Coordinates of C-alpha atoms and ligand atoms in Angstrom, one line a residue:
M267 CA 27.3 -17.6 -60.9
K268 CA 30.9 -16.4 -60.1
R269 CA 31.1 -15.6 -56.5
N270 CA 33.3 -12.9 -55.0
W271 CA 34.8 -15.3 -52.4
E272 CA 38.4 -15.8 -51.4
L273 CA 38.6 -19.4 -50.1
P274 CA 41.5 -21.0 -48.2
S275 CA 43.8 -23.7 -49.3
L276 CA 46.0 -25.7 -46.8
N277 CA 48.3 -26.7 -49.7
E278 CA 49.1 -23.1 -50.3
A279 CA 49.2 -22.3 -46.6
K280 CA 52.1 -24.8 -46.0
L281 CA 54.4 -23.1 -48.5
R282 CA 57.0 -20.8 -47.0
S283 CA 57.9 -17.9 -49.2
K284 CA 61.3 -16.1 -48.9
S285 CA 59.8 -12.7 -49.5
S286 CA 60.3 -10.3 -46.7
V287 CA 57.5 -9.2 -44.4
N288 CA 56.9 -5.5 -44.0
T289 CA 55.2 -3.5 -41.3
Q290 CA 52.2 -1.4 -42.1
Q291 CA 50.1 1.0 -40.0
F292 CA 46.4 0.3 -39.7
I293 CA 44.2 2.9 -41.2
L294 CA 40.5 2.9 -40.5
D295 CA 38.5 4.0 -43.6
P296 CA 36.6 7.1 -42.3
Q297 CA 33.6 6.1 -44.4
L298 CA 33.1 3.1 -42.2
V299 CA 33.0 5.0 -39.0
G300 CA 29.5 5.0 -37.7
I301 CA 28.2 1.8 -39.5
G302 CA 27.9 0.2 -36.1
L303 CA 26.1 3.0 -34.3
H304 CA 23.2 1.8 -32.2
K305 CA 24.3 -1.8 -32.9
K306 CA 25.8 -4.4 -30.6
Y307 CA 28.3 -7.1 -31.1
M308 CA 29.0 -10.3 -29.2
L309 CA 32.3 -12.1 -29.5
H310 CA 33.0 -15.7 -28.5
T311 CA 36.6 -16.7 -28.2
F312 CA 37.8 -20.3 -28.4
G313 CA 41.3 -21.7 -28.0
C314 CA 44.6 -20.1 -27.0
Q315 CA 45.9 -16.7 -25.9
A316 CA 46.7 -15.8 -29.5
N317 CA 43.0 -16.0 -30.2
V318 CA 42.2 -13.9 -27.1
R319 CA 44.6 -11.2 -28.3
D320 CA 43.0 -11.3 -31.8
S321 CA 39.6 -11.0 -30.2
E322 CA 40.8 -7.8 -28.4
V323 CA 41.7 -6.4 -31.8
M324 CA 38.4 -7.5 -33.3
A325 CA 36.5 -5.8 -30.4
G326 CA 38.7 -2.7 -30.9
I327 CA 37.9 -2.4 -34.6
L328 CA 34.1 -3.0 -34.1
E329 CA 34.0 -0.3 -31.4
S330 CA 35.8 2.1 -33.7
L331 CA 33.0 1.5 -36.2
G332 CA 30.5 2.5 -33.5
F333 CA 29.4 -0.9 -32.3
S334 CA 29.1 -1.5 -28.5
M335 CA 29.5 -4.8 -26.7
A336 CA 26.3 -6.9 -26.1
N337 CA 25.6 -8.7 -22.9
S338 CA 24.1 -11.7 -24.7
D339 CA 23.6 -13.3 -28.1
E340 CA 19.9 -12.3 -28.0
E341 CA 20.6 -8.6 -27.9
A342 CA 23.5 -8.7 -30.5
D343 CA 23.3 -7.5 -34.1
L344 CA 26.6 -9.2 -34.9
I345 CA 27.9 -12.4 -33.4
L346 CA 31.5 -13.4 -34.1
L347 CA 33.0 -16.8 -33.2
N348 CA 36.8 -16.6 -33.1
T349 CA 37.6 -20.3 -33.5
C350 CA 40.3 -22.9 -32.7
A351 CA 41.3 -25.7 -34.9
I352 CA 43.8 -27.5 -32.7
R353 CA 41.7 -30.6 -32.0
E354 CA 38.4 -32.1 -33.3
N355 CA 36.6 -31.4 -30.0
A356 CA 37.5 -27.7 -30.2
E357 CA 35.9 -27.6 -33.7
N358 CA 32.8 -29.6 -32.5
K359 CA 32.2 -27.0 -29.8
V360 CA 32.1 -24.3 -32.5
F361 CA 29.8 -26.2 -34.8
G362 CA 27.5 -26.8 -31.8
Q363 CA 27.4 -23.2 -31.0
V364 CA 26.7 -22.2 -34.6
G365 CA 23.9 -24.7 -34.6
N366 CA 22.5 -23.1 -31.5
L367 CA 22.5 -19.6 -33.2
K368 CA 20.2 -20.8 -36.0
H369 CA 17.0 -19.9 -34.1
L370 CA 18.3 -16.3 -33.5
K371 CA 18.8 -15.9 -37.2
Q372 CA 15.3 -17.1 -37.8
K373 CA 13.9 -14.6 -35.4
N374 CA 16.1 -11.8 -36.7
P375 CA 17.2 -12.2 -40.4
D376 CA 19.3 -9.0 -40.1
L377 CA 21.5 -10.7 -37.5
I378 CA 25.1 -11.2 -38.9
I379 CA 26.8 -14.4 -37.8
G380 CA 30.5 -14.6 -38.5
I381 CA 33.2 -17.2 -38.2
A382 CA 36.8 -16.1 -37.7
G383 CA 40.1 -17.6 -36.5
C384 CA 41.9 -20.9 -37.2
M385 CA 38.9 -22.9 -38.3
A386 CA 38.2 -20.4 -41.1
Q387 CA 41.6 -21.2 -42.6
E388 CA 40.6 -24.9 -43.3
E389 CA 38.9 -25.9 -46.6
V390 CA 37.0 -28.7 -44.9
V391 CA 35.4 -26.3 -42.5
I392 CA 34.4 -23.8 -45.2
N393 CA 32.9 -26.7 -47.2
K394 CA 30.9 -27.8 -44.2
I395 CA 29.7 -24.3 -43.5
L396 CA 28.6 -23.8 -47.2
Q397 CA 26.8 -27.2 -47.1
S398 CA 25.1 -27.2 -43.7
Y399 CA 25.4 -23.9 -41.9
H400 CA 23.3 -21.5 -43.9
Q401 CA 23.0 -19.1 -41.0
V402 CA 26.6 -18.1 -41.3
D403 CA 27.0 -14.7 -43.2
L404 CA 30.6 -13.9 -42.8
V405 CA 33.9 -15.9 -42.7
F406 CA 37.4 -14.4 -42.4
G407 CA 40.7 -15.9 -41.3
T408 CA 43.7 -15.1 -39.1
H409 CA 45.5 -13.1 -41.8
N410 CA 42.9 -10.4 -42.5
I411 CA 41.5 -9.4 -39.1
H412 CA 42.5 -5.8 -40.0
R413 CA 39.9 -5.9 -42.8
L414 CA 37.1 -6.5 -40.3
G415 CA 35.5 -3.1 -40.9
D416 CA 35.1 -3.6 -44.7
L417 CA 34.0 -7.2 -44.2
V418 CA 31.3 -6.3 -41.8
Y419 CA 30.1 -3.5 -44.1
K420 CA 30.0 -6.0 -47.0
A421 CA 28.1 -8.5 -44.8
M422 CA 25.5 -5.9 -43.8
F423 CA 24.6 -5.1 -47.4
A424 CA 25.5 -8.3 -49.3
K425 CA 22.8 -10.6 -50.5
E426 CA 25.1 -13.6 -50.2
K427 CA 27.8 -14.8 -47.7
T428 CA 30.9 -12.7 -47.4
I429 CA 34.0 -15.0 -47.3
E430 CA 37.5 -13.7 -47.3
V431 CA 40.2 -16.0 -46.1
Y432 CA 43.8 -15.5 -47.2
S433 CA 45.9 -18.7 -47.3
K434 CA 49.1 -16.8 -46.9
E435 CA 50.2 -14.4 -44.3
G436 CA 50.6 -10.7 -45.3
D437 CA 52.5 -7.9 -43.7
I438 CA 52.5 -7.2 -40.0
I439 CA 49.9 -4.6 -39.2
E440 CA 50.7 -2.2 -36.3
N441 CA 48.6 0.4 -34.6
L442 CA 45.4 -1.8 -34.6
P443 CA 42.5 -0.6 -32.5
E444 CA 42.0 -2.8 -29.4
R445 CA 39.8 -3.3 -26.4
R446 CA 41.9 -4.9 -23.7
F447 CA 39.9 -7.5 -21.8
G448 CA 42.1 -7.3 -18.7
E449 CA 42.8 -4.3 -16.5
H450 CA 46.2 -5.2 -15.1
K451 CA 47.3 -8.2 -17.1
A452 CA 47.9 -7.9 -20.9
W453 CA 48.8 -10.2 -23.8
V454 CA 51.5 -8.8 -26.1
N455 CA 52.2 -10.5 -29.4
I456 CA 55.8 -10.6 -30.2
M457 CA 55.6 -12.7 -33.3
Y458 CA 53.1 -14.5 -35.5
G459 CA 53.0 -17.9 -37.2
C460 CA 55.0 -21.1 -36.8
D461 CA 57.6 -22.8 -39.0
K462 CA 58.1 -25.9 -36.8
F463 CA 55.7 -28.2 -38.6
C464 CA 55.3 -30.8 -35.9
T465 CA 53.6 -33.6 -37.8
Y466 CA 50.4 -33.5 -35.7
C467 CA 49.8 -29.7 -35.7
I468 CA 47.6 -27.6 -37.8
V469 CA 48.9 -24.2 -36.5
P470 CA 51.7 -23.7 -39.2
F471 CA 48.9 -24.0 -41.8
T472 CA 46.4 -21.7 -40.0
R473 CA 48.8 -19.0 -38.8
G474 CA 51.4 -18.8 -41.6
K475 CA 55.1 -18.4 -41.5
E476 CA 57.0 -17.0 -38.5
R477 CA 57.1 -13.2 -38.5
S478 CA 58.5 -11.1 -35.7
R479 CA 57.3 -7.7 -34.7
S480 CA 60.0 -5.0 -34.4
L481 CA 61.6 -4.7 -31.0
E482 CA 60.7 -1.0 -30.8
D483 CA 57.0 -1.7 -31.5
I484 CA 56.9 -4.3 -28.7
I485 CA 58.8 -2.2 -26.2
D486 CA 56.5 0.8 -27.0
E487 CA 53.5 -1.4 -26.3
V488 CA 54.9 -2.6 -23.0
N489 CA 55.8 1.0 -21.9
D490 CA 52.3 2.1 -22.9
L491 CA 50.7 -0.7 -20.9
K492 CA 52.9 0.1 -17.9
S493 CA 51.9 3.8 -18.0
R494 CA 48.3 2.8 -18.1
G495 CA 48.7 0.8 -14.8
F496 CA 49.2 -2.7 -16.2
K497 CA 51.2 -4.9 -13.9
E498 CA 51.9 -8.0 -16.0
V499 CA 52.6 -8.7 -19.6
T500 CA 52.6 -12.2 -21.3
L501 CA 54.7 -12.2 -24.4
L502 CA 53.0 -14.3 -27.0
G503 CA 54.2 -16.5 -29.9
Q504 CA 53.7 -20.1 -31.1
N505 CA 57.4 -20.5 -30.4
V506 CA 58.8 -17.3 -28.7
N507 CA 62.4 -18.7 -28.9
S508 CA 62.2 -18.0 -32.6
Y509 CA 61.7 -14.3 -32.0
G510 CA 64.0 -12.1 -34.1
K511 CA 65.4 -14.9 -36.3
D512 CA 63.6 -13.4 -39.4
I513 CA 64.6 -9.9 -38.6
E514 CA 68.2 -10.8 -37.7
I515 CA 68.3 -9.8 -34.1
F516 CA 71.2 -11.5 -32.4
E517 CA 69.9 -13.9 -29.6
G518 CA 66.5 -12.5 -30.5
F519 CA 64.3 -13.7 -27.7
A520 CA 66.9 -13.2 -24.9
T521 CA 67.6 -9.7 -26.3
L522 CA 63.8 -8.9 -26.3
L523 CA 63.3 -10.3 -22.8
K524 CA 66.1 -8.1 -21.5
E525 CA 64.6 -5.0 -23.0
V526 CA 61.1 -5.8 -21.7
A527 CA 62.6 -6.4 -18.2
L528 CA 64.3 -3.0 -18.4
T529 CA 60.9 -1.3 -18.9
G530 CA 60.5 -2.1 -15.2
I531 CA 57.0 -3.6 -15.6
D532 CA 56.3 -5.7 -12.5
R533 CA 55.7 -9.1 -14.1
I534 CA 56.8 -10.6 -17.4
R535 CA 55.7 -14.0 -18.6
F536 CA 56.0 -15.7 -22.0
T537 CA 54.4 -18.5 -23.9
T538 CA 55.2 -20.9 -25.6
S539 CA 58.8 -22.0 -25.6
H540 CA 59.9 -24.9 -27.8
P541 CA 62.4 -27.2 -26.0
W542 CA 64.5 -27.4 -29.2
D543 CA 65.9 -23.9 -29.2
F544 CA 65.9 -22.8 -25.6
T545 CA 69.2 -21.0 -25.6
Q546 CA 71.6 -20.5 -22.6
A547 CA 71.3 -16.7 -23.2
M548 CA 67.5 -17.1 -22.5
V549 CA 68.2 -19.1 -19.3
E550 CA 70.7 -16.5 -18.1
T551 CA 68.3 -13.6 -18.9
I552 CA 65.4 -15.2 -17.0
A553 CA 67.8 -15.7 -14.0
S554 CA 69.1 -12.1 -14.1
Y555 CA 65.9 -10.1 -13.9
P556 CA 63.5 -10.4 -11.0
N557 CA 60.6 -9.2 -13.0
I558 CA 60.8 -12.2 -15.4
M559 CA 58.6 -14.7 -13.5
P560 CA 60.1 -18.0 -12.4
Y561 CA 57.6 -20.2 -14.3
I562 CA 58.1 -21.9 -17.6
H563 CA 55.7 -23.7 -19.9
L564 CA 57.8 -26.2 -21.8
P565 CA 55.7 -28.6 -23.9
V566 CA 57.4 -32.0 -24.1
Q567 CA 54.5 -33.9 -25.9
S568 CA 55.9 -37.4 -25.2
G569 CA 58.5 -39.2 -23.1
N570 CA 59.6 -41.5 -25.9
N571 CA 62.4 -40.6 -28.4
D572 CA 60.9 -42.6 -31.3
I573 CA 57.5 -40.9 -30.9
L574 CA 59.2 -37.5 -30.6
K575 CA 61.0 -38.2 -33.8
I576 CA 57.8 -39.1 -35.7
M577 CA 56.2 -36.0 -34.2
G578 CA 59.0 -34.0 -35.7
R579 CA 59.9 -32.4 -32.4
R580 CA 63.7 -32.1 -33.0
Y581 CA 64.9 -33.0 -29.5
T582 CA 65.5 -36.2 -27.5
I583 CA 64.4 -36.8 -23.9
A584 CA 68.0 -36.5 -22.8
E585 CA 68.1 -33.0 -24.4
Y586 CA 64.8 -32.0 -22.9
L587 CA 66.1 -33.1 -19.4
D588 CA 69.3 -31.2 -20.0
T589 CA 67.3 -28.0 -20.7
V590 CA 65.3 -28.5 -17.5
R591 CA 68.6 -29.1 -15.6
R592 CA 70.1 -25.9 -17.0
L593 CA 67.1 -23.9 -16.1
K594 CA 66.9 -25.3 -12.5
E595 CA 70.6 -24.7 -12.0
A596 CA 70.1 -21.1 -12.9
I597 CA 66.8 -20.6 -11.2
P598 CA 66.4 -23.2 -8.4
S599 CA 62.8 -22.3 -7.5
L600 CA 61.5 -22.5 -11.1
T601 CA 58.1 -24.1 -11.7
F602 CA 57.3 -26.0 -14.9
S603 CA 54.3 -27.0 -16.8
T604 CA 54.0 -28.9 -20.0
D605 CA 51.8 -30.2 -22.8
I606 CA 51.5 -33.9 -23.4
I607 CA 49.7 -35.8 -26.2
V608 CA 48.8 -39.4 -25.6
G609 CA 47.7 -41.9 -28.2
F610 CA 49.8 -40.6 -31.1
P611 CA 49.4 -43.1 -34.0
N612 CA 50.8 -46.5 -33.0
E613 CA 52.1 -45.4 -29.6
S614 CA 52.8 -48.6 -27.8
D615 CA 52.2 -49.3 -24.1
E616 CA 55.9 -49.1 -23.4
Q617 CA 56.2 -45.8 -25.2
F618 CA 53.3 -44.5 -23.1
E619 CA 55.1 -45.8 -20.0
D620 CA 58.1 -43.7 -21.0
T621 CA 55.9 -40.6 -20.8
L622 CA 54.8 -41.5 -17.3
N623 CA 58.4 -42.1 -16.3
L624 CA 59.5 -38.8 -17.7
Y625 CA 56.7 -37.1 -15.7
D626 CA 58.2 -38.8 -12.5
L627 CA 61.6 -37.5 -13.4
V628 CA 60.6 -33.8 -14.1
Q629 CA 57.7 -33.7 -11.6
F630 CA 55.9 -31.0 -13.4
D631 CA 53.8 -28.5 -11.4
F632 CA 51.0 -28.9 -14.0
A633 CA 50.3 -30.3 -17.4
F634 CA 47.8 -29.8 -20.2
T635 CA 47.1 -33.3 -21.5
F636 CA 45.4 -34.3 -24.7
I637 CA 44.4 -37.3 -26.7
Y638 CA 45.9 -37.1 -30.2
S639 CA 43.4 -35.7 -32.7
P640 CA 44.1 -36.2 -36.4
R641 CA 44.0 -32.8 -38.3
S642 CA 43.2 -33.0 -42.0
G643 CA 46.2 -31.8 -44.1
T644 CA 48.9 -32.5 -41.5
P645 CA 51.4 -35.4 -42.1
A646 CA 50.3 -37.4 -39.1
A647 CA 46.7 -37.5 -40.3
K648 CA 47.9 -39.9 -43.0
F649 CA 49.6 -42.3 -40.5
E650 CA 47.8 -45.5 -39.9
D651 CA 46.9 -46.0 -36.2
N652 CA 46.3 -49.3 -34.5
I653 CA 45.5 -47.9 -31.0
S654 CA 41.9 -47.9 -30.0
F655 CA 40.2 -44.8 -28.6
D656 CA 39.4 -46.8 -25.5
V657 CA 43.1 -47.4 -24.8
K658 CA 43.8 -43.8 -25.5
K659 CA 41.2 -42.7 -22.9
K660 CA 42.6 -45.1 -20.3
R661 CA 46.1 -43.7 -20.9
L662 CA 44.9 -40.1 -20.5
A663 CA 43.2 -41.0 -17.2
R664 CA 46.4 -42.6 -15.9
L665 CA 48.5 -39.6 -16.9
N666 CA 46.0 -37.3 -15.3
E667 CA 46.3 -39.1 -12.0
K668 CA 50.0 -38.3 -12.1
V669 CA 49.4 -34.7 -13.0
K670 CA 47.1 -34.5 -10.0
H671 CA 49.5 -36.2 -7.7
Y672 CA 52.4 -33.9 -8.5
A673 CA 50.2 -30.8 -8.5
L674 CA 49.1 -31.6 -4.9
M675 CA 52.7 -32.5 -3.8
H676 CA 54.0 -29.2 -5.1
N677 CA 51.2 -27.3 -3.5
Q678 CA 51.7 -29.1 -0.1
A679 CA 55.3 -27.8 -0.1
M680 CA 53.8 -24.2 -0.1
L681 CA 52.0 -24.7 3.2
G682 CA 53.0 -21.9 5.7
K683 CA 55.0 -20.0 3.1
E684 CA 54.7 -16.3 2.4
V685 CA 54.0 -15.4 -1.3
E686 CA 53.5 -12.3 -3.4
V687 CA 50.2 -12.3 -5.2
L688 CA 49.0 -10.1 -8.0
V689 CA 45.3 -9.6 -7.2
D690 CA 42.8 -10.6 -9.9
G691 CA 39.8 -9.5 -7.9
P692 CA 37.2 -10.6 -5.4
S693 CA 35.4 -13.9 -5.7
K694 CA 31.9 -13.8 -7.1
K695 CA 30.5 -15.7 -4.1
D696 CA 32.2 -14.0 -1.3
A697 CA 33.5 -10.4 -1.6
S698 CA 36.0 -10.9 1.3
V699 CA 37.8 -13.7 -0.6
Y700 CA 40.1 -12.6 -3.4
S701 CA 42.1 -14.6 -5.9
G702 CA 45.4 -14.0 -7.8
Y703 CA 48.6 -15.6 -8.9
T704 CA 52.0 -16.0 -7.4
P705 CA 55.2 -15.4 -9.5
H706 CA 55.4 -19.2 -9.9
Q707 CA 51.9 -19.1 -11.4
K708 CA 50.1 -20.7 -8.5
L709 CA 46.5 -19.7 -8.0
V710 CA 45.7 -18.5 -4.5
N711 CA 42.3 -17.7 -2.9
F712 CA 42.8 -15.6 0.2
K713 CA 41.0 -13.4 2.7
A714 CA 41.9 -9.7 2.6
D715 CA 40.6 -6.2 3.4
N716 CA 41.2 -2.9 1.7
I717 CA 42.7 -4.3 -1.5
K718 CA 41.8 -3.9 -5.1
S719 CA 42.5 -5.9 -8.3
G720 CA 45.9 -5.0 -9.6
D721 CA 47.6 -4.7 -6.2
I722 CA 50.6 -6.9 -5.5
I723 CA 50.3 -8.1 -1.8
K724 CA 51.8 -10.6 0.6
V725 CA 49.8 -13.6 1.5
R726 CA 50.5 -16.5 3.9
I727 CA 49.5 -20.0 2.7
T728 CA 47.2 -21.6 5.3
D729 CA 45.9 -24.6 3.4
V730 CA 46.3 -26.3 0.0
K731 CA 44.2 -28.1 -2.5
T732 CA 45.2 -29.9 -5.7
W733 CA 44.6 -27.0 -8.0
F734 CA 44.9 -24.0 -5.8
L735 CA 46.3 -22.6 -2.5
L736 CA 44.4 -20.9 0.3
G737 CA 45.8 -18.1 2.3
E738 CA 45.5 -14.9 4.3
Q739 CA 46.8 -11.4 3.6
I740 CA 49.8 -10.6 5.8
Ligands
5AD32 N1 46.0 -33.5 -31.2 C1 46.1 -33.4 -29.9 N2 46.8 -32.4 -29.3 C2 47.4 -31.5 -30.1 N3 48.1 -30.4 -29.8 C3 48.5 -29.8 -30.9 N4 48.0 -30.5 -32.0 C4 47.3 -31.5 -31.5 C5 46.6 -32.6 -32.0 N5 46.5 -32.8 -33.4 C6 48.5 -30.0 -28.4 C7 50.0 -29.9 -28.2 C8 50.3 -28.5 -28.1 C9 49.0 -27.9 -27.5 C10 48.8 -26.5 -27.7 O1 48.0 -28.7 -28.1 O2 50.3 -30.6 -27.0 O3 51.4 -28.2 -27.4
SF4_33 FE1 43.7 -22.7 -31.6 FE2 46.2 -23.1 -32.1 FE3 44.8 -21.4 -33.5 FE4 45.4 -20.9 -31.0 S1 46.8 -21.1 -32.7 S2 43.5 -20.6 -32.0 S3 45.2 -22.9 -30.1 S4 44.6 -23.6 -33.4

């Protein structure tokens, strides 16, 4: 039987077409409005902020169809898993959860279980679902989230699975419905996709080529958020430094940052920056506007030049350190975090020691550390690897000791200091204890009265732990 499925291909996904990307406005088919009335949806989000933002759009579309948010899987008529493909353990978590949902499907055959996000873009995942996860009714990818209404409609009435995954990106869709999960902190996409093709990474395959949103659309979104009482925006892209290159904005990201700063919103953050193209114009812009927060996430991945080369990272350690120096010269208080992969294929003990030495040199405030995970379809997955998993685990543990050491050291330097905190809200255990973040992205738990989430208040640091600070409202 010929099936009406659109299946992904990683081979097609890695091609980069020269055709220009247009912007389209989202239109909701009026015939779909109401298909979710008296029905509930549950959305589980895995992975990075890009996925969180996509989930906000999925929730928005579902609510415009009439669905309301469920409190649990048990009461849901539709369960969507917005998945992450970055490492094998991220994928295993999703498969575990799909397995757990089987009993709900047995109890309620009308329940729709859907898989979205980066995993849906991989052939290996689709094959596994078709073979072993019969409870899944709906699969769609990262490039057709705007089609969610039609897809849910199909899944409600189809006798077989609904699968629609585009291997290639399409146009940028604006004006999408959304349900923001935060009340005073918001994610703002500035671009989609990635053209860097680091040899270990699946993202350029799952999220397509780099496409920038127009500057006007981004600024309109920030102004709208500000007028609705949002205090902080985080500008999102796989490599925000590339912003504007495809739409020919001179010094694209620096220009955008300046414009966002001029909206006057209280706090601006961005993630992620690639060390390769961190321009001086960006450094100067960050230094010039007090509402651009003095914290930078700058993934280094390894402290060894040969490993960086095989990873396809396009910079040397000397160049990375030079970027750190340029940033610190311009903004002396700047805090840094990074991403590090240990156990890249054939990484020697000496090469791993270089990573530890680099950590001592930069003294990062924090690091996200990972054991290398081969991703089918990426160049590195074909490299032979003579390092045992046991050695990799030991390296990760040693690196994590360093991460802890410097996190505590930097926190100790905060003792007695006065900081500004954007209040996230009261703690679940004790309503007189609140938490929030400083401009330098330090988490603070503090005692306060008469404040509410979204306030920006002054706090004195009275004690420190490795991962957070303790304080009192001044
Ligand atoms: N294995 C382990 N870690 C990875 N990352 C990306 N791909 C892989 C992989 N195959 C890490 C990188 C990246 C972060 C988001 O995830 O450090 O910066
Ligand atoms: Fe996961 Fe990366 Fe996809 Fe984000 S972009 S969902 S981290 S694979």
